[in-house]
Amino acid sequence: MKSRYSYKETFESGQKVAWQVEDIIGGEKRLDFKRPFLPESLARVDSMDFLSAEEKLLLNQIRGYGYLYTFGLVEEFILPFVVDHARPHLSGDDYRTRALLRFAGEEAKHIQLFKQFAAEFQGGFGSACNTIGPPEEIARAVLSHHPLGVALVILHIEWMTQRHYLDSVHDDGALDPQFKSLLRHHWMEEAQHAKMDTLMVEALVESCSPAEIETGITEYAALGGLLDGGLQQQVEFDMQSLQLAAGRTLNRAEQDRFRSIQTQALRWTYLGSGMTHLKFLETVGDLNPGARRRIEEMAPAFC
Ligand SMILES: [Fe+2]
Ligand SMILES: [Fe+2]
């Protein structure tokens, strides 16, 4: 398979980006809890007319907290996966080694950044927010799948991050500037990760039989199902967090509407926006055009 990307080009574009955790969080750089954190296309709180304006803002921020928590969580399995992928061939191509180790190093940095964000959020939000996990357990479950399935999930996540920032965050002037800055810095490094993961998928495919490629694609779908189960649990947690923060209990009809709107919001955020990304579909289509069609057919349920 001829690659669209190269380790050298990806490594060199990454050189221009590098930032330090302490440069973008802490000190004077504080979250502003008077402003929304997530763009409406991901948060989908506007149509929830049974919530007051204050409650919509609280839910937006709960979703923002969950968003960066979820990135930290997936990075817990991306980090060991990339290190394992780099390890067997450290001496062949110096650009490959440096680019993969930087990919891993950046994910370790993002994990640390998002932990610091979580501590600051918890200090300023005023009430507790529950999240799915623990990350180590989810990482173990994910990494027990076929490496090609895991690499496809990571590819989906990396392109999805690009799309969220470019389509929804970049031009949104209402968002809290500090939260937006975290998203922007994350996006800048993830741009290289999406290319690196394409190279990882291509390398894995070279050593796979057609049957193994089929297994990898099936496992990608299975991992999507695993994530979808987690998202449904997260919707319940978000509803509890909102009720705690707002100091009131939603009635049965409001709870049902909350579940239906937010399930679809989380599905779009973490599943639909990745499954329908053209770059992701391009790579899957190269492996197996039938698999691309199957993903495209499944996608509307997650959009
Ligand atoms: Fe990341
Ligand atoms: Fe990444």
mmCIF file of C-alpha atoms and ligand atoms in Angstrom:
data_model
loop_
_atom_site.group_PDB
_atom_site.id
_atom_site.type_symbol
_atom_site.label_atom_id
_atom_site.label_comp_id
_atom_site.label_asym_id
_atom_site.label_seq_id
_atom_site.Cartn_x
_atom_site.Cartn_y
_atom_site.Cartn_z
ATOM 1 C CA MET A 1 0.000 0.000 0.000
ATOM 2 C CA LYS A 2 1.419 3.405 -0.944
ATOM 3 C CA SER A 3 1.224 5.821 1.969
ATOM 4 C CA ARG A 4 -0.175 9.345 1.857
ATOM 5 C CA TYR A 5 2.177 10.345 4.667
ATOM 6 C CA SER A 6 5.813 9.900 5.698
ATOM 7 C CA TYR A 7 7.482 9.650 9.101
ATOM 8 C CA LYS A 8 9.997 12.360 8.098
ATOM 9 C CA GLU A 9 7.371 14.900 6.989
ATOM 10 C CA THR A 10 5.197 14.172 10.032
ATOM 11 C CA PHE A 11 8.158 14.440 12.393
ATOM 12 C CA GLU A 12 9.221 17.753 10.880
ATOM 13 C CA SER A 13 5.750 19.322 11.058
ATOM 14 C CA GLY A 14 5.510 18.178 14.697
ATOM 15 C CA GLN A 15 8.778 20.007 15.503
ATOM 16 C CA LYS A 16 7.033 23.354 14.906
ATOM 17 C CA VAL A 17 4.233 22.668 17.389
ATOM 18 C CA ALA A 18 5.711 21.475 20.702
ATOM 19 C CA TRP A 19 4.329 23.169 23.865
ATOM 20 C CA GLN A 20 4.743 22.539 27.602
ATOM 21 C CA VAL A 21 1.902 21.704 30.024
ATOM 22 C CA GLU A 22 2.930 24.530 32.368
ATOM 23 C CA ASP A 23 2.719 27.062 29.523
ATOM 24 C CA ILE A 24 -0.981 26.457 28.915
ATOM 25 C CA ILE A 25 -2.571 25.635 32.297
ATOM 26 C CA GLY A 26 -2.250 26.892 35.889
ATOM 27 C CA GLY A 27 -1.333 30.268 37.394
ATOM 28 C CA GLU A 28 -3.286 33.071 35.711
ATOM 29 C CA LYS A 29 -4.738 30.707 33.113
ATOM 30 C CA ARG A 30 -8.046 29.836 34.761
ATOM 31 C CA LEU A 31 -11.352 28.424 33.570
ATOM 32 C CA ASP A 32 -14.220 30.899 33.373
ATOM 33 C CA PHE A 33 -17.315 29.139 34.715
ATOM 34 C CA LYS A 34 -19.560 31.910 33.397
ATOM 35 C CA ARG A 35 -18.974 30.714 29.813
ATOM 36 C CA PRO A 36 -19.705 27.489 27.906
ATOM 37 C CA PHE A 37 -16.849 25.034 27.371
ATOM 38 C CA LEU A 38 -18.079 22.866 24.488
ATOM 39 C CA PRO A 39 -19.529 24.008 21.136
ATOM 40 C CA GLU A 40 -23.253 23.396 20.787
ATOM 41 C CA SER A 41 -22.805 20.850 17.972
ATOM 42 C CA LEU A 42 -21.172 18.528 20.542
ATOM 43 C CA ALA A 43 -23.030 19.580 23.711
ATOM 44 C CA ARG A 44 -26.569 19.720 22.205
ATOM 45 C CA VAL A 45 -28.125 21.470 25.207
ATOM 46 C CA ASP A 46 -30.093 24.190 23.345
ATOM 47 C CA SER A 47 -33.071 21.992 22.483
ATOM 48 C CA MET A 48 -33.463 20.890 26.133
ATOM 49 C CA ASP A 49 -36.245 23.389 26.846
ATOM 50 C CA PHE A 50 -37.013 21.846 30.242
ATOM 51 C CA LEU A 51 -33.675 23.247 31.483
ATOM 52 C CA SER A 52 -33.129 26.887 32.516
ATOM 53 C CA ALA A 53 -30.322 28.906 30.898
ATOM 54 C CA GLU A 54 -28.172 28.322 34.022
ATOM 55 C CA GLU A 55 -28.836 24.589 33.897
ATOM 56 C CA LYS A 56 -27.917 24.448 30.206
ATOM 57 C CA LEU A 57 -24.631 26.157 31.020
ATOM 58 C CA LEU A 58 -23.978 23.679 33.852
ATOM 59 C CA LEU A 59 -24.685 20.754 31.526
ATOM 60 C CA ASN A 60 -22.433 22.230 28.843
ATOM 61 C CA GLN A 61 -19.598 22.408 31.384
ATOM 62 C CA ILE A 62 -20.301 18.883 32.659
ATOM 63 C CA ARG A 63 -20.033 17.717 29.046
ATOM 64 C CA GLY A 64 -16.791 19.698 28.642
ATOM 65 C CA TYR A 65 -15.363 17.987 31.708
ATOM 66 C CA GLY A 66 -16.427 14.591 30.322
ATOM 67 C CA TYR A 67 -14.929 15.458 26.945
ATOM 68 C CA LEU A 68 -11.409 16.053 28.226
ATOM 69 C CA TYR A 69 -11.743 13.175 30.701
ATOM 70 C CA THR A 70 -12.615 10.881 27.768
ATOM 71 C CA PHE A 71 -9.567 12.041 25.823
ATOM 72 C CA GLY A 72 -7.383 11.304 28.846
ATOM 73 C CA LEU A 73 -9.034 7.889 29.083
ATOM 74 C CA VAL A 74 -8.423 6.895 25.452
ATOM 75 C CA GLU A 75 -4.864 8.202 25.644
ATOM 76 C CA GLU A 76 -4.282 5.614 28.398
ATOM 77 C CA PHE A 77 -4.517 2.900 25.756
ATOM 78 C CA ILE A 78 -3.045 4.895 22.871
ATOM 79 C CA LEU A 79 0.209 5.438 24.805
ATOM 80 C CA PRO A 80 1.122 1.731 25.396
ATOM 81 C CA PHE A 81 -0.146 0.806 21.922
ATOM 82 C CA VAL A 82 2.192 3.294 20.224
ATOM 83 C CA VAL A 83 5.149 2.297 22.422
ATOM 84 C CA ASP A 84 4.563 -1.395 21.585
ATOM 85 C CA HIS A 85 4.317 -0.547 17.890
ATOM 86 C CA ALA A 86 7.610 1.384 17.990
ATOM 87 C CA ARG A 87 9.572 -1.161 20.028
ATOM 88 C CA PRO A 88 10.362 -3.979 17.527
ATOM 89 C CA HIS A 89 12.024 -1.678 14.937
ATOM 90 C CA LEU A 90 13.948 1.024 16.800
ATOM 91 C CA SER A 91 17.075 0.927 14.656
ATOM 92 C CA GLY A 92 15.777 0.873 11.053
ATOM 93 C CA ASP A 93 14.365 4.304 10.227
ATOM 94 C CA ASP A 94 15.444 7.097 12.581
ATOM 95 C CA TYR A 95 12.495 9.307 11.593
ATOM 96 C CA ARG A 96 10.065 6.463 12.313
ATOM 97 C CA THR A 97 11.551 5.947 15.783
ATOM 98 C CA ARG A 98 11.608 9.640 16.654
ATOM 99 C CA ALA A 99 8.129 10.314 15.267
ATOM 100 C CA LEU A 100 6.549 7.349 17.097
ATOM 101 C CA LEU A 101 8.302 8.148 20.386
ATOM 102 C CA ARG A 102 7.188 11.737 20.141
ATOM 103 C CA PHE A 103 3.628 10.573 19.409
ATOM 104 C CA ALA A 104 3.786 8.499 22.625
ATOM 105 C CA GLY A 105 5.430 11.362 24.556
ATOM 106 C CA GLU A 106 2.728 13.796 23.457
ATOM 107 C CA GLU A 107 -0.049 11.449 24.562
ATOM 108 C CA ALA A 108 1.682 11.096 27.967
ATOM 109 C CA LYS A 109 1.761 14.914 28.106
ATOM 110 C CA HIS A 110 -1.936 15.150 27.180
ATOM 111 C CA ILE A 111 -2.813 12.651 29.938
ATOM 112 C CA GLN A 112 -1.008 14.896 32.422
ATOM 113 C CA LEU A 113 -2.623 18.060 31.011
ATOM 114 C CA PHE A 114 -6.122 16.599 31.266
ATOM 115 C CA LYS A 115 -5.488 15.425 34.847
ATOM 116 C CA GLN A 116 -4.525 18.984 35.763
ATOM 117 C CA PHE A 117 -7.604 20.299 33.991
ATOM 118 C CA ALA A 118 -9.777 17.788 35.930
ATOM 119 C CA ALA A 119 -8.323 18.968 39.262
ATOM 120 C CA GLU A 120 -8.959 22.611 38.355
ATOM 121 C CA PHE A 121 -12.484 21.849 37.146
ATOM 122 C CA GLN A 122 -13.314 19.934 40.318
ATOM 123 C CA GLY A 123 -12.021 22.856 42.390
ATOM 124 C CA GLY A 124 -14.096 25.457 40.549
ATOM 125 C CA PHE A 125 -17.316 23.767 39.428
ATOM 126 C CA GLY A 126 -18.809 23.450 42.903
ATOM 127 C CA SER A 127 -20.129 19.869 42.852
ATOM 128 C CA ALA A 128 -18.921 16.391 41.903
ATOM 129 C CA CYS A 129 -19.110 14.927 38.373
ATOM 130 C CA ASN A 130 -18.917 11.175 37.922
ATOM 131 C CA THR A 131 -17.211 9.565 34.912
ATOM 132 C CA ILE A 132 -16.839 6.069 33.443
ATOM 133 C CA GLY A 133 -13.683 4.087 34.134
ATOM 134 C CA PRO A 134 -11.286 3.395 35.629
ATOM 135 C CA PRO A 135 -9.076 4.189 32.611
ATOM 136 C CA GLU A 136 -6.632 1.320 33.303
ATOM 137 C CA GLU A 137 -9.447 -1.226 33.183
ATOM 138 C CA ILE A 138 -10.835 0.177 29.918
ATOM 139 C CA ALA A 139 -7.313 0.255 28.463
ATOM 140 C CA ARG A 140 -6.847 -3.425 29.366
ATOM 141 C CA ALA A 141 -10.164 -4.337 27.717
ATOM 142 C CA VAL A 142 -9.353 -2.374 24.543
ATOM 143 C CA LEU A 143 -5.796 -3.680 24.205
ATOM 144 C CA SER A 144 -6.993 -7.293 24.401
ATOM 145 C CA HIS A 145 -8.420 -6.844 20.866
ATOM 146 C CA HIS A 146 -6.657 -7.407 17.527
ATOM 147 C CA PRO A 147 -3.970 -4.689 16.978
ATOM 148 C CA LEU A 148 -5.547 -3.670 13.658
ATOM 149 C CA GLY A 149 -8.907 -3.151 15.386
ATOM 150 C CA VAL A 150 -7.224 -1.005 18.057
ATOM 151 C CA ALA A 151 -5.262 0.975 15.443
ATOM 152 C CA LEU A 152 -8.504 1.692 13.558
ATOM 153 C CA VAL A 153 -10.162 2.916 16.764
ATOM 154 C CA ILE A 154 -7.185 5.219 17.372
ATOM 155 C CA LEU A 155 -7.336 6.460 13.772
ATOM 156 C CA HIS A 156 -11.052 7.201 14.219
ATOM 157 C CA ILE A 157 -10.282 9.151 17.434
ATOM 158 C CA GLU A 158 -7.430 11.167 15.915
ATOM 159 C CA TRP A 159 -9.448 12.300 12.868
ATOM 160 C CA MET A 160 -12.495 12.948 15.038
ATOM 161 C CA THR A 161 -10.418 15.367 17.166
ATOM 162 C CA GLN A 162 -9.380 17.249 14.041
ATOM 163 C CA ARG A 163 -12.956 17.557 12.906
ATOM 164 C CA HIS A 164 -14.292 18.782 16.259
ATOM 165 C CA TYR A 165 -11.760 21.573 16.432
ATOM 166 C CA LEU A 166 -11.948 22.723 12.822
ATOM 167 C CA ASP A 167 -15.718 22.411 12.343
ATOM 168 C CA SER A 168 -16.989 23.535 15.746
ATOM 169 C CA VAL A 169 -14.399 25.046 18.084
ATOM 170 C CA HIS A 170 -12.132 27.278 16.008
ATOM 171 C CA ASP A 171 -14.774 29.875 15.060
ATOM 172 C CA ASP A 172 -16.864 29.727 18.258
ATOM 173 C CA GLY A 173 -16.310 33.061 20.032
ATOM 174 C CA ALA A 174 -18.613 32.246 22.956
ATOM 175 C CA LEU A 175 -16.450 29.494 24.469
ATOM 176 C CA ASP A 176 -14.327 29.987 27.569
ATOM 177 C CA PRO A 177 -10.928 31.101 26.160
ATOM 178 C CA GLN A 178 -8.973 28.856 28.531
ATOM 179 C CA PHE A 179 -10.941 25.714 27.666
ATOM 180 C CA LYS A 180 -10.652 26.644 23.996
ATOM 181 C CA SER A 181 -6.895 27.053 24.366
ATOM 182 C CA LEU A 182 -6.634 23.492 25.767
ATOM 183 C CA LEU A 183 -8.588 22.212 22.763
ATOM 184 C CA ARG A 184 -6.431 24.217 20.352
ATOM 185 C CA HIS A 185 -3.116 23.005 21.769
ATOM 186 C CA HIS A 186 -4.396 19.430 21.803
ATOM 187 C CA TRP A 187 -5.610 19.708 18.199
ATOM 188 C CA MET A 188 -2.243 21.047 16.976
ATOM 189 C CA GLU A 189 -0.423 17.914 18.126
ATOM 190 C CA GLU A 190 -3.205 15.527 17.184
ATOM 191 C CA ALA A 191 -2.855 16.672 13.563
ATOM 192 C CA GLN A 192 0.412 14.695 13.417
ATOM 193 C CA HIS A 193 -1.099 11.771 15.330
ATOM 194 C CA ALA A 194 -3.789 11.253 12.696
ATOM 195 C CA LYS A 195 -1.078 10.869 10.036
ATOM 196 C CA MET A 196 1.078 8.677 12.281
ATOM 197 C CA ASP A 197 -1.844 6.397 12.984
ATOM 198 C CA THR A 198 -2.539 6.066 9.257
ATOM 199 C CA LEU A 199 1.081 4.874 8.903
ATOM 200 C CA MET A 200 0.567 2.459 11.813
ATOM 201 C CA VAL A 201 -2.554 0.977 10.205
ATOM 202 C CA GLU A 202 -0.707 0.583 6.893
ATOM 203 C CA ALA A 203 2.249 -1.145 8.593
ATOM 204 C CA LEU A 204 -0.054 -3.543 10.457
ATOM 205 C CA VAL A 205 -1.964 -4.392 7.288
ATOM 206 C CA GLU A 206 1.268 -5.428 5.549
ATOM 207 C CA SER A 207 1.636 -8.349 7.956
ATOM 208 C CA CYS A 208 -2.072 -9.316 7.958
ATOM 209 C CA SER A 209 -3.768 -11.954 5.816
ATOM 210 C CA PRO A 210 -7.129 -10.944 4.234
ATOM 211 C CA ALA A 211 -8.860 -12.943 7.014
ATOM 212 C CA GLU A 212 -6.936 -11.008 9.672
ATOM 213 C CA ILE A 213 -7.880 -7.704 8.044
ATOM 214 C CA GLU A 214 -11.493 -8.819 8.274
ATOM 215 C CA THR A 215 -10.946 -9.667 11.960
ATOM 216 C CA GLY A 216 -9.391 -6.245 12.553
ATOM 217 C CA ILE A 217 -12.397 -4.495 11.021
ATOM 218 C CA THR A 218 -14.842 -6.651 12.999
ATOM 219 C CA GLU A 219 -12.932 -5.819 16.191
ATOM 220 C CA TYR A 220 -13.085 -2.108 15.356
ATOM 221 C CA ALA A 221 -16.880 -2.453 15.263
ATOM 222 C CA ALA A 222 -16.836 -4.453 18.527
ATOM 223 C CA LEU A 223 -14.785 -1.726 20.209
ATOM 224 C CA GLY A 224 -17.294 0.842 18.948
ATOM 225 C CA GLY A 225 -20.007 -1.217 20.691
ATOM 226 C CA LEU A 226 -17.936 -1.281 23.894
ATOM 227 C CA LEU A 227 -17.553 2.492 23.740
ATOM 228 C CA ASP A 228 -21.259 2.949 23.038
ATOM 229 C CA GLY A 229 -22.091 1.012 26.232
ATOM 230 C CA GLY A 230 -19.742 3.316 28.146
ATOM 231 C CA LEU A 231 -21.415 6.385 26.631
ATOM 232 C CA GLN A 232 -24.841 5.259 27.821
ATOM 233 C CA GLN A 233 -23.444 4.934 31.343
ATOM 234 C CA GLN A 234 -21.862 8.392 30.971
ATOM 235 C CA VAL A 235 -25.243 9.918 30.036
ATOM 236 C CA GLU A 236 -26.657 8.613 33.354
ATOM 237 C CA PHE A 237 -23.681 10.075 35.224
ATOM 238 C CA ASP A 238 -24.099 13.426 33.444
ATOM 239 C CA MET A 239 -27.771 13.518 34.434
ATOM 240 C CA GLN A 240 -26.870 12.832 38.079
ATOM 241 C CA SER A 241 -24.121 15.487 37.937
ATOM 242 C CA LEU A 242 -26.550 18.053 36.530
ATOM 243 C CA GLN A 243 -29.197 17.330 39.167
ATOM 244 C CA LEU A 244 -26.574 17.660 41.899
ATOM 245 C CA ALA A 245 -25.180 20.910 40.465
ATOM 246 C CA ALA A 246 -28.645 22.428 39.836
ATOM 247 C CA GLY A 247 -30.069 21.270 43.175
ATOM 248 C CA ARG A 248 -33.230 19.744 41.697
ATOM 249 C CA THR A 249 -34.489 16.374 40.484
ATOM 250 C CA LEU A 250 -35.738 16.089 36.916
ATOM 251 C CA ASN A 251 -39.165 14.485 36.604
ATOM 252 C CA ARG A 252 -39.614 11.197 34.702
ATOM 253 C CA ALA A 253 -40.476 12.864 31.362
ATOM 254 C CA GLU A 254 -37.514 15.240 31.652
ATOM 255 C CA GLN A 255 -35.201 12.343 32.435
ATOM 256 C CA ASP A 256 -36.408 10.475 29.347
ATOM 257 C CA ARG A 257 -35.796 13.493 27.136
ATOM 258 C CA PHE A 258 -32.406 14.048 28.753
ATOM 259 C CA ARG A 259 -31.423 10.450 27.930
ATOM 260 C CA SER A 260 -32.616 10.588 24.366
ATOM 261 C CA ILE A 261 -30.993 13.950 23.468
ATOM 262 C CA GLN A 262 -27.735 13.366 25.299
ATOM 263 C CA THR A 263 -27.288 9.761 24.126
ATOM 264 C CA GLN A 264 -27.380 11.063 20.571
ATOM 265 C CA ALA A 265 -25.098 13.991 21.503
ATOM 266 C CA LEU A 266 -22.457 11.647 22.949
ATOM 267 C CA ARG A 267 -22.842 9.230 20.044
ATOM 268 C CA TRP A 268 -22.180 12.003 17.562
ATOM 269 C CA THR A 269 -19.282 13.392 19.613
ATOM 270 C CA TYR A 270 -17.366 10.129 20.024
ATOM 271 C CA LEU A 271 -18.688 7.762 17.327
ATOM 272 C CA GLY A 272 -20.511 9.395 14.396
ATOM 273 C CA SER A 273 -18.043 12.241 13.874
ATOM 274 C CA GLY A 274 -15.164 9.722 13.595
ATOM 275 C CA MET A 275 -16.973 7.056 11.543
ATOM 276 C CA THR A 276 -17.970 9.594 8.899
ATOM 277 C CA HIS A 277 -14.625 11.413 8.675
ATOM 278 C CA LEU A 278 -13.525 11.160 5.042
ATOM 279 C CA LYS A 279 -9.870 10.485 5.869
ATOM 280 C CA PHE A 280 -10.862 7.646 8.178
ATOM 281 C CA LEU A 281 -13.200 6.186 5.553
ATOM 282 C CA GLU A 282 -10.473 6.522 2.911
ATOM 283 C CA THR A 283 -8.090 4.341 4.925
ATOM 284 C CA VAL A 284 -10.793 1.750 5.694
ATOM 285 C CA GLY A 285 -11.820 1.727 2.018
ATOM 286 C CA ASP A 286 -8.201 0.970 1.034
ATOM 287 C CA LEU A 287 -8.276 -2.084 3.317
ATOM 288 C CA ASN A 288 -11.677 -3.293 2.227
ATOM 289 C CA PRO A 289 -14.240 -1.300 0.215
ATOM 290 C CA GLY A 290 -17.054 -3.455 1.632
ATOM 291 C CA ALA A 291 -16.066 -2.504 5.192
ATOM 292 C CA ARG A 292 -16.181 1.179 4.272
ATOM 293 C CA ARG A 293 -19.719 0.709 2.963
ATOM 294 C CA ARG A 294 -20.765 -1.138 6.154
ATOM 295 C CA ILE A 295 -19.440 1.695 8.339
ATOM 296 C CA GLU A 296 -21.191 4.287 6.173
ATOM 297 C CA GLU A 297 -24.448 2.360 6.515
ATOM 298 C CA MET A 298 -24.105 2.110 10.317
ATOM 299 C CA ALA A 299 -23.105 5.755 10.766
ATOM 300 C CA PRO A 300 -26.522 7.530 10.674
ATOM 301 C CA ALA A 301 -27.490 5.852 13.976
ATOM 302 C CA PHE A 302 -24.562 7.697 15.595
ATOM 303 C CA CYS A 303 -25.039 11.122 14.002
HETATM 304 FE FE FE B 1 -3.955 13.472 22.664
HETATM 305 FE FE FE B 2 -3.479 11.672 19.780
#
